[in-house]
Amino acid sequence: MTKSRATMTQVARLAGVSIKSVSRVINREAHISPRLRERVEAAIAELNYTPDTAARSLAGARAFVVGVLFDNPSPNYTMNIVGGAHEACSAQGYHLRIDNLDSTEQDRALADQLEAVLSHGRCDGFVLTPPLTDIPLVLDTLERHDVRFVRIAPVLAPGRTPTVQIDDFAAAGAVAQCLWGMGHRHFGFVGGPPSHGAAGTRRAGFFSRLKALGLEAMPSEASGDFSFDGGIAAGFALLRTATPPTAIFAANDDMAAGVMVAAAQCGLAVPRDLSVFGFDDSWVALSVWPYLSTVHQPIRAMASAAVSLLLDHPREALALEPVTLDWTLIERGSHGPVRPER
Amino acid sequence: MTKSRATMTQVARLAGVSIKSVSRVINREAHISPRLRERVEAAIAELNYTPDTAARSLAGARAFVVGVLFDNPSPNYTMNIVGGAHEACSAQGYHLRIDNLDSTEQDRALADQLEAVLSHGRCDGFVLTPPLTDIPLVLDTLERHDVRFVRIAPVLAPGRTPTVQIDDFAAAGAVAQCLWGMGHRHFGFVGGPPSHGAAGTRRAGFFSRLKALGLEAMPSEASGDFSFDGGIAAGFALLRTATPPTAIFAANDDMAAGVMVAAAQCGLAVPRDLSVFGFDDSWVALSVWPYLSTVHQPIRAMASAAVSLLLDHPREALALEPVTLDWTLIERGSHGPVRPER
DNA sequence: AATTCATTTGGCAACGCTGTCAAACAATGC
DNA sequence: GCATTGTTTGACAGCGTTGCCAAATGAATT
């Protein structure tokens, strides 16, 4: 980028105003006459001027950097978060920083990792993704350093910090409803690791709705650790019983894909012999056959909203009321009506 | 990050030297006495000083930003690229910029997208990923703007720019060798879109080795567009013939996963009735059952190397000799010895 | 008409660092 | 011993922007 870029001084000269006024227009400050604004905007357009981030950051209080902190093994999830956050950032001329923490570390080590992140460079705020959102040590450390942050889909201490989420409880309820409506009465549930709180919420929503619908024998359960492998194992555990379920709901798509493998191994055809539902609508949902029925979580939009929350509000005015985005039930090929009892 | 960070002036005062000397130590400039360096480094450590990127960028020629340009539908691939590039960047205190182009656009529109990217902010260089690496317009535009860039796995005009790659030809040959050694004599190949040049190289390497091994009837072929869907369709095309192949090599993992679906639909068990090989060792390779045999491409390392190439060499000294990283044949469960002819 | 107050604009000193140039110092050759 | 060269250090002026304060302008009140 050798090509010399226009500077504020040049814009000011062309518009016949002071550079301070140009600055005001750019920052949308109050008390600018329409006439001045027009002149400046014309000059900006003519010179194709873009403010220099480095200079803005040096002179002002903002760093023009927001960070995403994650510790999520799924590249699909992470990529969507990064993509969404990046979109929101670059729309406002901010840089995105990515930091991978290892939450399985000891407390002490985790704290050190965080300190390292914080001392690495200035940052206007962070976006936290699960399971980091629910680790008290992380929240405490961030708050102690007086750092702004938004949590995505936290379970712990809702209302403690600004939050972006979906209604996992209701979404899981919708899955139960859908399956129930197709005649299923024998259910299985594959849960996630305890560290991932949302898995618990999804379980609660699923069970609660089934109960409300009048189900007596609660679903059999197996834990799958949110992984494909875990899903296979959980699938076997659920399927190799005297009265196997006719429908299995897994708390994420990877495990649901694993359940489908287990079903195939057991000689069960999906969806004829077994209905499978996932959660997330991640990449893997379209990499299995039949395509996985699942709950679409607008992950990109959530990350984007989290960044906007950080950027659009003055330092103190971060709303604590959670921003709740919509989920969608995606009915693809992995579920269907229950077969008549043989 | 309200906590006030140490500045160069403070370090200089503590070490009893001028700020310029501190600057010299930080930038590893020549002509610094060991004594001075030690004193400064001690002071830096004591104050936990980190140079301010914004100030460095404003004062100096570097922007401390490198960009990744991509247009790749696979989040796995992209995430690895971004991860690797980010790693290399943050190790040197650089920011990473991500820009998604749409290479299916008209030339004019593509050029506009590029111009927008270039005028968006200063940048010390770009990393290009396929298929952008092989679009002459992109290369021309970047060169015309006098922008440094490194291409990852290009096919077009090797040697024109700095490049990081693997030896696709040899890797595909190794797949052929492996399959041949297990007794296979009837092969199928699933190719990628013409825009993705590496698919062609993989095909050439596969065919060439088979020929060298003495195969007479060249493999049947089908095109799969690098997608799961395309792989399913190609799998059917290959399998539903009078003399179906006993081994299929797909130019990427997504298509290979699709081939496995087609095989299952045709009542063929993998690897008993059909051996399947993929390429990339992406996330999907471990999301199918049996796990996919494939060629591991060190994508993170490649991106990381690309950034290092950009950062470690002075403006003019980018080596044009391609950096070639190692691939690995990953033999998992989707291939095996051919069944005796029935 | 004079006074007060709010609105709109400008001047200028930072912000933390690097580039340029020059000064101080040490080593070498005659 | 003095000029010459090379090495090591420091002084200082920006880089492009924002924050603070003051000045100019206009409107409203007495």
XYZ file of C-alpha atoms (C1' of nucleotides) in Angstrom:
744
model
C 0.000 0.000 0.000
C 2.615 2.462 -1.055
C 0.082 4.700 -2.725
C -0.115 7.734 -0.510
C -3.420 8.005 1.234
C -5.228 11.251 1.767
C -4.948 12.792 5.219
C -7.298 14.806 7.292
C -5.309 17.937 6.578
C -5.855 17.548 2.855
C -9.558 17.051 3.348
C -9.695 20.128 5.552
C -7.859 22.217 2.985
C -10.125 21.100 0.170
C -13.236 21.781 2.207
C -11.884 25.061 3.494
C -12.327 24.163 7.133
C -10.081 23.227 10.038
C -8.919 19.672 10.540
C -10.750 19.624 13.825
C -14.010 20.060 11.977
C -13.199 17.180 9.700
C -12.551 15.112 12.772
C -15.914 16.119 14.158
C -17.746 15.072 11.044
C -15.988 11.736 11.002
C -16.819 11.032 14.584
C -20.403 12.214 14.201
C -20.056 14.634 17.047
C -22.918 16.916 17.986
C -23.071 20.610 17.103
C -22.046 20.563 13.476
C -23.928 22.672 10.994
C -25.393 20.814 8.031
C -23.516 23.071 5.668
C -20.162 22.214 7.167
C -20.955 18.550 7.215
C -21.864 18.590 3.550
C -18.719 20.365 2.520
C -16.558 17.993 4.490
C -18.338 14.920 3.242
C -17.937 16.075 -0.327
C -14.220 16.560 0.206
C -13.916 13.143 1.823
C -15.648 11.520 -1.101
C -13.563 13.393 -3.628
C -10.276 12.420 -2.029
C -11.463 8.913 -1.192
C -10.273 9.587 2.326
C -10.194 6.948 5.046
C -9.112 7.860 8.551
C -5.863 6.308 9.683
C -6.608 3.813 12.393
C -3.156 3.960 13.910
C -3.298 7.707 14.364
C -6.810 7.607 15.749
C -5.822 4.980 18.221
C -2.712 6.841 19.295
C -4.440 10.148 19.772
C -7.687 8.943 21.210
C -8.867 6.576 23.852
C -9.983 3.825 21.535
C -7.635 1.100 20.386
C -9.762 0.047 17.397
C -9.249 -3.559 18.303
C -11.717 -6.024 19.724
C -10.793 -9.502 20.773
C -12.509 -12.859 20.612
C -11.605 -15.307 23.345
C -12.426 -18.907 22.690
C -11.665 -22.437 23.636
C -13.865 -24.389 21.327
C -12.690 -27.457 19.483
C -15.183 -27.125 16.668
C -13.734 -25.204 13.746
C -17.217 -24.688 12.378
C -18.431 -22.915 15.418
C -15.269 -20.929 15.813
C -15.146 -19.957 12.174
C -18.670 -18.643 12.324
C -17.933 -16.670 15.446
C -14.786 -15.234 13.945
C -16.555 -14.499 10.676
C -19.442 -12.724 12.336
C -17.250 -10.775 14.702
C -14.938 -9.811 11.905
C -17.791 -8.558 9.805
C -19.046 -6.288 12.547
C -15.532 -5.082 13.278
C -14.464 -4.206 9.808
C -17.733 -2.439 9.184
C -16.618 0.019 11.838
C -12.953 0.028 10.961
C -11.906 -2.121 13.874
C -9.404 -4.935 13.906
C -10.270 -8.321 15.274
C -7.987 -10.141 17.637
C -8.312 -13.846 18.251
C -7.034 -15.577 21.329
C -7.263 -19.224 22.071
C -7.272 -20.145 25.744
C -7.038 -23.574 27.247
C -9.727 -23.807 29.873
C -8.687 -27.285 30.930
C -5.629 -25.752 32.559
C -5.270 -25.226 36.256
C -6.706 -22.010 37.583
C -3.310 -20.517 38.033
C -2.286 -21.307 34.467
C -5.555 -20.032 33.088
C -5.101 -16.766 34.921
C -1.621 -16.478 33.490
C -2.949 -17.044 30.002
C -5.461 -14.284 30.531
C -2.865 -11.905 31.890
C -0.756 -12.585 28.833
C -3.667 -11.817 26.563
C -4.447 -8.626 28.408
C -0.908 -7.336 28.424
C -0.393 -8.205 24.811
C -1.859 -5.024 23.441
C -4.636 -2.525 23.927
C -8.114 -3.741 23.195
C -11.512 -2.042 23.387
C -13.330 -5.126 24.530
C -13.690 -8.856 24.275
C -16.255 -11.349 23.110
C -16.379 -14.537 25.153
C -17.634 -17.817 23.780
C -18.579 -21.007 25.635
C -17.238 -22.620 27.690
C -15.179 -19.583 28.701
C -18.412 -17.714 29.399
C -19.077 -19.822 32.443
C -15.751 -19.872 34.192
C -15.917 -17.553 37.223
C -12.157 -17.069 37.231
C -12.274 -15.688 33.717
C -15.093 -13.281 34.487
C -13.421 -12.149 37.695
C -10.079 -11.561 36.071
C -11.578 -9.570 33.227
C -13.618 -7.446 35.598
C -10.669 -6.842 37.869
C -8.759 -5.486 34.904
C -11.696 -3.259 34.127
C -12.105 -4.732 30.671
C -15.396 -4.577 28.804
C -16.738 -7.834 27.469
C -19.835 -9.486 26.094
C -20.684 -13.135 26.617
C -22.226 -15.332 23.975
C -24.671 -17.948 25.228
C -23.631 -18.030 28.883
C -25.472 -20.050 31.447
C -23.780 -18.961 34.626
C -24.889 -15.751 36.283
C -27.083 -14.356 33.529
C -27.462 -10.623 33.935
C -24.017 -10.222 35.362
C -22.660 -9.044 32.052
C -23.972 -8.021 28.633
C -25.001 -11.128 26.787
C -26.084 -12.405 23.390
C -27.950 -15.680 23.290
C -30.745 -17.750 21.882
C -33.484 -19.405 23.856
C -31.991 -22.899 24.091
C -34.788 -24.040 26.368
C -37.514 -23.120 23.925
C -35.604 -24.488 20.941
C -35.115 -27.854 22.584
C -38.797 -27.778 23.467
C -39.631 -27.286 19.803
C -37.592 -30.354 18.941
C -39.566 -32.355 21.486
C -42.797 -30.998 20.081
C -41.835 -31.854 16.529
C -40.852 -35.403 17.404
C -43.916 -35.917 19.564
C -46.115 -34.712 16.758
C -44.691 -37.430 14.546
C -45.827 -40.055 16.941
C -42.640 -40.763 18.842
C -43.026 -41.881 22.429
C -39.656 -43.451 23.163
C -36.877 -40.912 23.299
C -33.163 -40.820 23.839
C -31.076 -37.802 24.744
C -27.346 -37.341 24.230
C -25.910 -34.712 26.533
C -22.764 -32.638 26.457
C -19.940 -32.102 28.895
C -20.829 -30.450 32.200
C -18.545 -27.528 31.356
C -20.821 -26.556 28.522
C -23.821 -25.196 30.319
C -26.067 -24.806 27.288
C -26.184 -28.583 26.968
C -27.959 -28.647 30.304
C -30.446 -26.019 29.208
C -31.213 -27.968 26.054
C -31.790 -31.093 28.091
C -34.109 -29.245 30.429
C -36.111 -27.765 27.570
C -36.452 -31.130 25.872
C -37.475 -33.010 29.007
C -39.764 -30.293 30.213
C -41.746 -30.163 26.995
C -42.034 -33.939 26.810
C -43.379 -33.995 30.305
C -45.851 -31.253 29.484
C -47.009 -33.310 26.521
C -47.788 -36.171 28.810
C -44.812 -38.457 28.431
C -44.414 -40.745 31.391
C -41.214 -42.693 30.818
C -38.559 -40.032 30.620
C -35.929 -40.420 27.862
C -32.954 -42.643 28.339
C -29.738 -40.633 28.447
C -26.103 -40.933 27.511
C -23.316 -38.402 27.558
C -21.377 -37.668 24.419
C -18.893 -34.974 25.306
C -19.990 -32.881 22.279
C -17.800 -34.985 19.984
C -18.444 -37.266 17.013
C -16.764 -40.167 18.807
C -18.798 -39.525 21.903
C -21.921 -39.479 19.775
C -21.137 -42.899 18.327
C -20.595 -44.369 21.776
C -23.688 -42.704 23.196
C -25.675 -43.924 20.214
C -24.646 -47.504 20.894
C -25.447 -47.162 24.569
C -28.925 -45.888 23.764
C -29.673 -48.242 20.893
C -28.416 -51.545 22.243
C -31.098 -51.948 24.849
C -34.240 -53.987 25.120
C -36.495 -51.098 24.177
C -34.455 -48.696 22.113
C -35.803 -45.200 21.512
C -37.387 -44.334 18.188
C -36.039 -40.786 18.321
C -32.770 -39.385 19.660
C -32.013 -35.757 20.309
C -28.338 -34.874 20.610
C -27.297 -31.589 22.171
C -25.097 -30.742 19.198
C -24.664 -31.771 15.577
C -21.365 -33.584 15.939
C -22.856 -36.007 18.417
C -25.965 -36.386 16.271
C -23.728 -37.385 13.352
C -22.162 -39.971 15.639
C -25.576 -41.293 16.607
C -26.346 -41.778 12.930
C -23.202 -43.874 12.574
C -24.194 -46.008 15.546
C -27.648 -46.437 14.047
C -26.197 -47.619 10.761
C -23.978 -50.084 12.586
C -27.009 -51.416 14.424
C -28.764 -51.955 11.131
C -31.179 -49.109 11.718
C -32.045 -46.847 8.810
C -32.456 -43.150 9.459
C -35.125 -41.817 9.445
C -37.173 -44.985 8.830
C -36.143 -46.822 11.995
C -34.749 -43.965 14.000
C -35.220 -40.211 13.994
C -32.213 -38.097 14.897
C -32.138 -34.441 15.788
C -29.078 -32.307 16.300
C -28.486 -28.769 17.490
C -26.467 -25.889 15.985
C -26.908 -26.415 12.249
C -23.178 -26.574 11.831
C -21.254 -27.673 8.773
C -21.460 -31.329 9.712
C -25.251 -31.231 9.431
C -24.819 -31.088 5.663
C -21.963 -33.583 5.588
C -23.998 -36.590 6.616
C -26.681 -38.498 4.813
C -29.512 -37.988 5.219
C -28.982 -34.331 5.986
C -29.371 -33.697 9.662
C -32.501 -32.164 11.131
C -31.367 -29.647 13.679
C -31.892 -26.286 15.312
C -30.293 -23.428 13.485
C -28.377 -21.149 15.755
C -27.476 -17.820 14.107
C -23.904 -17.952 15.272
C -22.504 -15.386 12.878
C -25.270 -12.978 13.769
C -24.698 -13.574 17.463
C -21.022 -12.757 17.209
C -21.798 -9.767 15.098
C -24.362 -8.563 17.623
C -21.876 -9.054 20.442
C -19.346 -6.818 18.734
C -21.972 -4.208 17.967
C -22.962 -4.211 21.606
C -19.377 -3.486 22.516
C -18.877 -0.814 19.907
C -22.171 1.027 19.816
C -22.395 1.866 23.447
C -20.319 4.267 25.474
C -18.078 2.743 28.044
C -20.545 2.641 30.896
C -23.782 2.073 29.050
C -23.580 -1.593 28.152
C -27.070 -2.923 28.597
C -27.301 -5.878 30.900
C -30.545 -7.028 29.375
C -29.605 -10.074 27.259
C -29.974 -9.728 23.517
C -31.892 -12.800 22.402
C -31.766 -13.833 18.766
C -34.078 -16.202 16.960
C -33.424 -19.873 16.363
C -35.063 -21.888 13.609
C -36.118 -25.495 13.535
C -34.522 -27.003 10.445
C -36.403 -30.090 9.388
C -34.202 -32.021 7.027
C -33.997 -35.713 6.341
C -32.939 -37.312 9.609
C -36.299 -37.463 11.291
C -39.726 -38.668 10.330
C -42.908 -40.293 11.597
C -42.522 -43.228 13.907
C -43.016 -46.652 12.362
C -46.070 -48.538 13.523
C -45.150 -50.848 16.381
C -44.217 -54.243 15.124
C -7.431 -2.089 29.274
C -7.476 1.082 31.278
C -4.414 0.094 33.221
C -1.707 2.430 32.031
C 0.912 0.649 30.048
C 4.604 1.428 30.266
C 6.012 3.620 27.527
C 9.341 3.699 25.838
C 10.239 6.862 27.718
C 9.790 5.128 31.034
C 11.953 2.252 29.934
C 14.613 4.668 28.751
C 14.574 6.549 32.043
C 14.860 3.362 34.071
C 17.707 2.069 31.941
C 19.412 5.453 31.881
C 19.550 5.671 28.102
C 17.796 7.606 25.377
C 14.479 6.439 23.999
C 16.118 5.968 20.642
C 18.350 3.315 22.140
C 15.352 1.494 23.495
C 13.843 1.636 20.057
C 17.023 0.170 18.627
C 17.022 -2.735 21.009
C 13.388 -3.485 20.285
C 13.910 -3.462 16.575
C 17.095 -5.500 16.797
C 19.065 -2.935 14.917
C 22.774 -3.370 14.331
C 25.465 -1.492 16.264
C 24.245 -1.838 19.801
C 26.718 -2.652 22.522
C 25.921 -5.743 24.583
C 26.014 -3.667 27.735
C 23.355 -1.281 26.511
C 21.208 -4.103 25.251
C 21.312 -5.826 28.622
C 20.366 -2.738 30.532
C 17.467 -2.010 28.228
C 16.221 -5.555 28.247
C 16.292 -5.602 32.020
C 14.264 -2.435 32.156
C 11.778 -3.793 29.629
C 11.323 -6.925 31.678
C 10.944 -4.990 34.912
C 8.263 -2.707 33.528
C 6.612 -5.479 31.529
C 6.820 -3.153 28.583
C 5.200 -3.899 25.228
C 5.631 -1.482 22.341
C 2.475 0.277 21.244
C 1.536 -0.972 17.817
C -0.441 2.101 16.895
C 2.466 4.400 17.604
C 4.924 2.190 15.781
C 2.686 2.065 12.790
C 2.111 5.790 12.790
C 5.753 6.691 13.093
C 7.265 4.028 10.902
C 6.686 2.497 7.534
C 5.077 -0.681 8.748
C 1.342 -0.954 9.318
C 1.570 -4.061 11.526
C -1.288 -5.605 9.681
C -1.282 -8.479 7.255
C -4.324 -9.617 5.358
C -5.677 -12.964 4.296
C -7.718 -12.978 1.126
C -9.928 -15.954 0.574
C -12.911 -17.270 -1.260
C -13.201 -20.776 0.020
C -16.491 -22.307 1.009
C -14.971 -24.770 3.451
C -14.909 -23.412 6.979
C -12.414 -26.078 7.972
C -9.899 -24.985 5.430
C -10.472 -21.336 6.082
C -10.346 -21.719 9.826
C -7.015 -23.488 9.607
C -5.634 -20.825 7.324
C -6.860 -18.073 9.606
C -5.582 -19.894 12.669
C -2.130 -20.463 11.257
C -1.841 -16.965 9.881
C -3.029 -15.483 13.116
C -0.526 -17.461 15.091
C 2.365 -16.204 13.014
C 1.034 -12.663 13.136
C 0.493 -12.366 16.825
C 3.886 -13.895 17.509
C 5.316 -10.797 15.876
C 2.782 -8.347 17.187
C 0.914 -8.000 13.936
C -2.807 -7.848 13.407
C -4.547 -10.133 10.993
C -7.076 -8.850 8.547
C -9.513 -11.163 6.827
C -11.217 -10.367 3.569
C -13.656 -12.545 1.773
C -13.836 -12.008 -1.984
C -16.315 -13.480 -4.371
C -14.356 -14.836 -7.295
C -17.457 -15.865 -9.181
C -18.130 -12.198 -9.836
C -17.498 -10.508 -13.123
C -13.990 -9.236 -13.637
C -15.079 -5.676 -13.159
C -16.809 -6.453 -9.884
C -13.885 -8.514 -8.632
C -11.534 -5.660 -9.364
C -13.820 -3.320 -7.443
C -13.826 -5.676 -4.484
C -10.060 -5.698 -4.524
C -9.836 -1.938 -4.759
C -12.156 -1.692 -1.782
C -9.968 -4.054 0.201
C -6.846 -2.144 -0.707
C -8.238 1.260 0.119
C -9.704 0.034 3.373
C -6.569 0.456 5.398
C -2.839 0.086 5.308
C -1.515 -3.423 5.160
C 2.019 -4.855 5.026
C 1.098 -7.735 2.776
C -1.455 -10.327 1.866
C -1.762 -14.080 1.891
C -3.753 -15.505 -1.003
C -5.534 -18.835 -0.843
C -7.004 -20.920 -3.667
C -8.824 -20.302 -5.893
C -7.799 -16.631 -5.691
C -4.203 -17.677 -6.239
C -4.900 -18.559 -9.833
C -6.900 -15.617 -11.044
C -4.675 -13.441 -13.237
C -6.773 -10.369 -12.593
C -6.175 -10.653 -8.867
C -2.428 -11.042 -9.282
C -2.262 -8.183 -11.758
C -4.256 -5.830 -9.575
C -2.186 -6.574 -6.519
C 1.059 -6.089 -8.404
C -0.146 -2.880 -9.991
C -0.810 -1.534 -6.516
C 2.665 -2.577 -5.516
C 1.396 -4.789 -2.723
C 3.440 -7.675 -1.370
C 1.736 -11.034 -1.262
C 2.382 -14.739 -0.867
C 0.316 -17.403 -2.557
C -0.654 -20.653 -0.918
C -0.803 -23.684 -3.205
C -1.042 -21.870 -6.533
C -0.965 -23.707 -9.822
C -0.857 -20.854 -12.283
C 2.473 -19.245 -13.049
C 4.575 -20.821 -10.316
C 7.623 -18.716 -9.638
C 5.845 -15.500 -10.430
C 5.362 -14.759 -6.746
C 6.521 -16.131 -3.405
C 4.665 -19.324 -2.713
C 3.981 -21.908 -0.026
C 2.783 -25.295 -1.170
C 2.912 -29.040 -0.821
C 3.756 -31.476 -3.572
C 0.234 -32.411 -4.623
C 1.544 -34.470 -7.502
C 3.698 -36.676 -5.300
C 1.016 -36.991 -2.621
C -1.565 -38.166 -5.124
C 1.044 -40.579 -6.439
C 1.448 -41.994 -2.958
C -2.286 -42.604 -2.776
C -2.097 -44.492 -6.051
C 0.848 -46.494 -4.778
C -0.923 -47.358 -1.541
C -4.079 -48.501 -3.285
C -2.128 -50.425 -5.917
C -0.172 -52.180 -3.224
C -3.421 -53.434 -1.745
C -4.295 -55.127 -4.947
C -6.665 -52.634 -6.505
C -6.750 -52.527 -10.292
C -10.029 -50.757 -10.982
C -9.956 -47.131 -9.967
C -12.253 -44.192 -9.897
C -11.288 -40.543 -9.575
C -13.475 -37.664 -8.440
C -12.141 -34.339 -9.617
C -12.725 -30.791 -8.503
C -13.856 -27.642 -10.241
C -11.608 -26.326 -13.006
C -11.073 -23.121 -11.012
C -9.241 -25.056 -8.341
C -5.995 -25.914 -10.085
C -4.649 -28.245 -7.413
C -7.401 -30.710 -8.241
C -5.821 -31.064 -11.652
C -2.392 -31.634 -10.167
C -3.743 -34.313 -7.902
C -5.399 -36.006 -10.822
C -2.180 -35.913 -12.819
C -0.169 -37.346 -9.950
C -2.656 -40.147 -9.412
C -2.933 -41.100 -13.065
C 0.744 -40.781 -13.719
C 1.710 -43.141 -10.922
C -0.912 -45.690 -11.904
C 0.414 -45.647 -15.433
C 3.953 -46.062 -14.173
C 2.788 -49.041 -12.135
C 1.514 -50.682 -15.268
C -2.193 -49.988 -15.189
C -3.738 -50.174 -18.621
C -7.364 -49.135 -18.196
C -7.187 -45.629 -16.827
C -9.585 -44.772 -13.994
C -13.128 -43.761 -14.679
C -13.741 -40.148 -13.729
C -16.490 -37.933 -12.445
C -16.472 -34.342 -11.329
C -17.644 -33.411 -7.891
C -17.150 -29.678 -7.582
C -15.316 -30.118 -4.239
C -18.608 -30.461 -2.394
C -20.289 -33.201 -0.371
C -23.279 -33.166 -2.717
C -21.023 -33.347 -5.721
C -19.241 -36.294 -4.127
C -22.477 -38.186 -3.673
C -23.459 -37.641 -7.301
C -19.996 -38.521 -8.565
C -19.991 -41.613 -6.387
C -23.227 -42.807 -7.957
C -21.934 -42.066 -11.432
C -18.836 -44.122 -10.782
C -20.465 -46.963 -8.886
C -23.561 -47.590 -10.960
C -21.733 -49.035 -13.930
C -21.148 -52.508 -15.260
C -17.644 -52.704 -13.822
C -17.477 -50.379 -10.833
C -14.088 -49.454 -9.409
C -12.857 -51.110 -6.221
C -11.111 -47.929 -5.100
C -12.041 -44.288 -5.497
C -9.767 -41.338 -4.918
C -11.486 -38.000 -4.422
C -9.544 -34.775 -4.762
C -10.768 -33.526 -1.395
C -12.323 -34.894 1.771
C -15.786 -33.453 1.336
C -16.226 -35.273 -1.934
C -14.782 -38.451 -0.452
C -17.386 -38.275 2.314
C -20.002 -37.981 -0.409
C -18.613 -41.021 -2.191
C -18.974 -42.981 1.026
C -22.633 -42.023 1.190
C -23.158 -43.161 -2.399
C -21.399 -46.431 -1.599
C -23.694 -47.051 1.355
C -26.734 -46.345 -0.804
C -25.454 -48.834 -3.352
C -25.144 -51.441 -0.636
C -21.370 -51.342 -0.694
C -19.518 -51.484 2.619
C -16.416 -49.344 3.075
C -13.681 -50.548 3.108
C -14.759 -54.116 2.437
C -16.358 -53.543 -0.941
C -14.889 -50.185 -1.787
C -11.809 -48.295 -0.728
C -12.107 -44.513 -0.523
C -9.326 -41.979 -0.265
C -9.695 -38.269 0.308
C -7.322 -35.349 0.324
C -6.736 -32.570 2.897
C -7.326 -34.304 6.207
C -9.966 -31.793 7.075
C -12.477 -31.946 9.896
C -14.894 -34.029 7.877
C -12.365 -36.858 7.645
C -13.072 -37.575 11.311
C -16.802 -36.974 11.045
C -17.539 -39.997 8.875
C -17.455 -43.660 9.643
C -15.143 -45.322 9.014
C -12.682 -42.508 9.458
C -11.458 -41.312 6.127
C -8.047 -42.270 4.770
C -6.573 -39.158 3.278
C -3.526 -37.010 2.663
C -2.712 -34.657 5.463
C -2.005 -31.171 4.277
C -0.372 -28.983 6.937
C -2.674 -26.073 6.285
C -2.020 -24.189 9.513
C 1.706 -24.497 9.003
C 1.405 -23.346 5.429
C -0.466 -20.211 6.398
C 1.970 -19.595 9.176
C 4.894 -20.004 6.800
C 3.272 -17.644 4.333
C 3.014 -14.919 6.943
C 6.579 -15.499 8.089
C 7.731 -15.155 4.514
C 6.014 -11.797 4.365
C 7.299 -10.592 7.693
C 10.823 -11.931 7.875
C 12.088 -10.503 4.671
C 12.771 -6.919 3.736
C 10.519 -5.438 1.169
C 12.472 -6.490 -1.894
C 13.926 -9.770 -0.738
C 10.974 -12.107 -0.961
C 12.352 -15.369 -2.271
C 10.624 -16.630 -5.353
C 11.696 -20.185 -4.715
C 8.551 -21.949 -3.469
C 8.539 -23.126 0.124
C 7.395 -26.731 0.005
C 6.044 -28.349 3.146
C 5.579 -32.042 3.805
C 2.355 -33.950 3.350
C 1.567 -37.214 5.131
C -0.405 -40.191 4.001
C -2.986 -40.849 6.688
C -4.179 -44.411 6.495
C -7.385 -44.669 8.453
C -10.342 -46.935 8.012
C -11.779 -46.132 4.612
C -9.430 -48.214 2.501
C -8.194 -51.760 2.566
C -7.130 -54.708 0.448
C -9.232 -55.507 -2.572
C -11.665 -58.400 -2.204
C -10.888 -61.444 -4.269
C -12.836 -61.389 -7.525
C -16.089 -63.127 -7.152
C -28.532 48.321 23.089
C -26.378 45.544 26.373
C -26.026 41.157 28.532
C -26.255 36.344 28.838
C -26.113 31.866 27.120
C -25.943 28.194 23.719
C -24.138 26.686 19.408
C -20.544 26.204 16.090
C -15.771 26.482 14.785
C -10.644 26.722 15.213
C -5.829 26.417 17.416
C -2.662 23.706 19.403
C -0.529 20.359 22.280
C -0.230 15.799 23.030
C -0.317 10.378 21.940
C 4.329 6.762 21.622
C 7.167 5.733 18.438
C 10.730 5.809 14.234
C 13.726 8.254 10.697
C 17.259 11.438 9.974
C 21.137 13.645 11.250
C 24.782 14.711 14.122
C 27.750 14.029 18.117
C 30.731 11.251 20.839
C 33.797 7.727 21.037
C 37.081 3.934 19.617
C 40.131 1.878 16.335
C 43.214 2.242 12.492
C 46.885 3.974 9.320
C 50.623 7.004 8.231
C 50.193 12.913 16.893
C 46.729 13.754 13.552
C 43.663 12.639 10.080
C 40.524 8.915 8.670
C 37.230 5.581 9.238
C 33.842 2.934 11.672
C 30.919 2.112 15.645
C 27.773 3.455 19.185
C 24.639 6.764 21.164
C 21.467 10.832 21.499
C 18.428 14.991 19.974
C 14.646 16.188 17.667
C 11.097 16.551 14.321
C 7.400 14.515 12.578
C 3.541 10.560 11.624
C -2.301 11.692 11.474
C -5.408 12.033 14.701
C -8.118 13.533 19.088
C -8.872 16.204 23.604
C -9.013 20.450 25.649
C -9.678 25.162 25.643
C -10.761 29.401 23.579
C -12.827 32.228 20.021
C -16.447 33.528 17.018
C -21.109 33.531 15.885
C -26.062 33.625 16.654
C -30.263 33.698 19.554
C -32.684 34.991 23.528
C -33.354 37.854 27.418
C -33.292 42.111 29.950
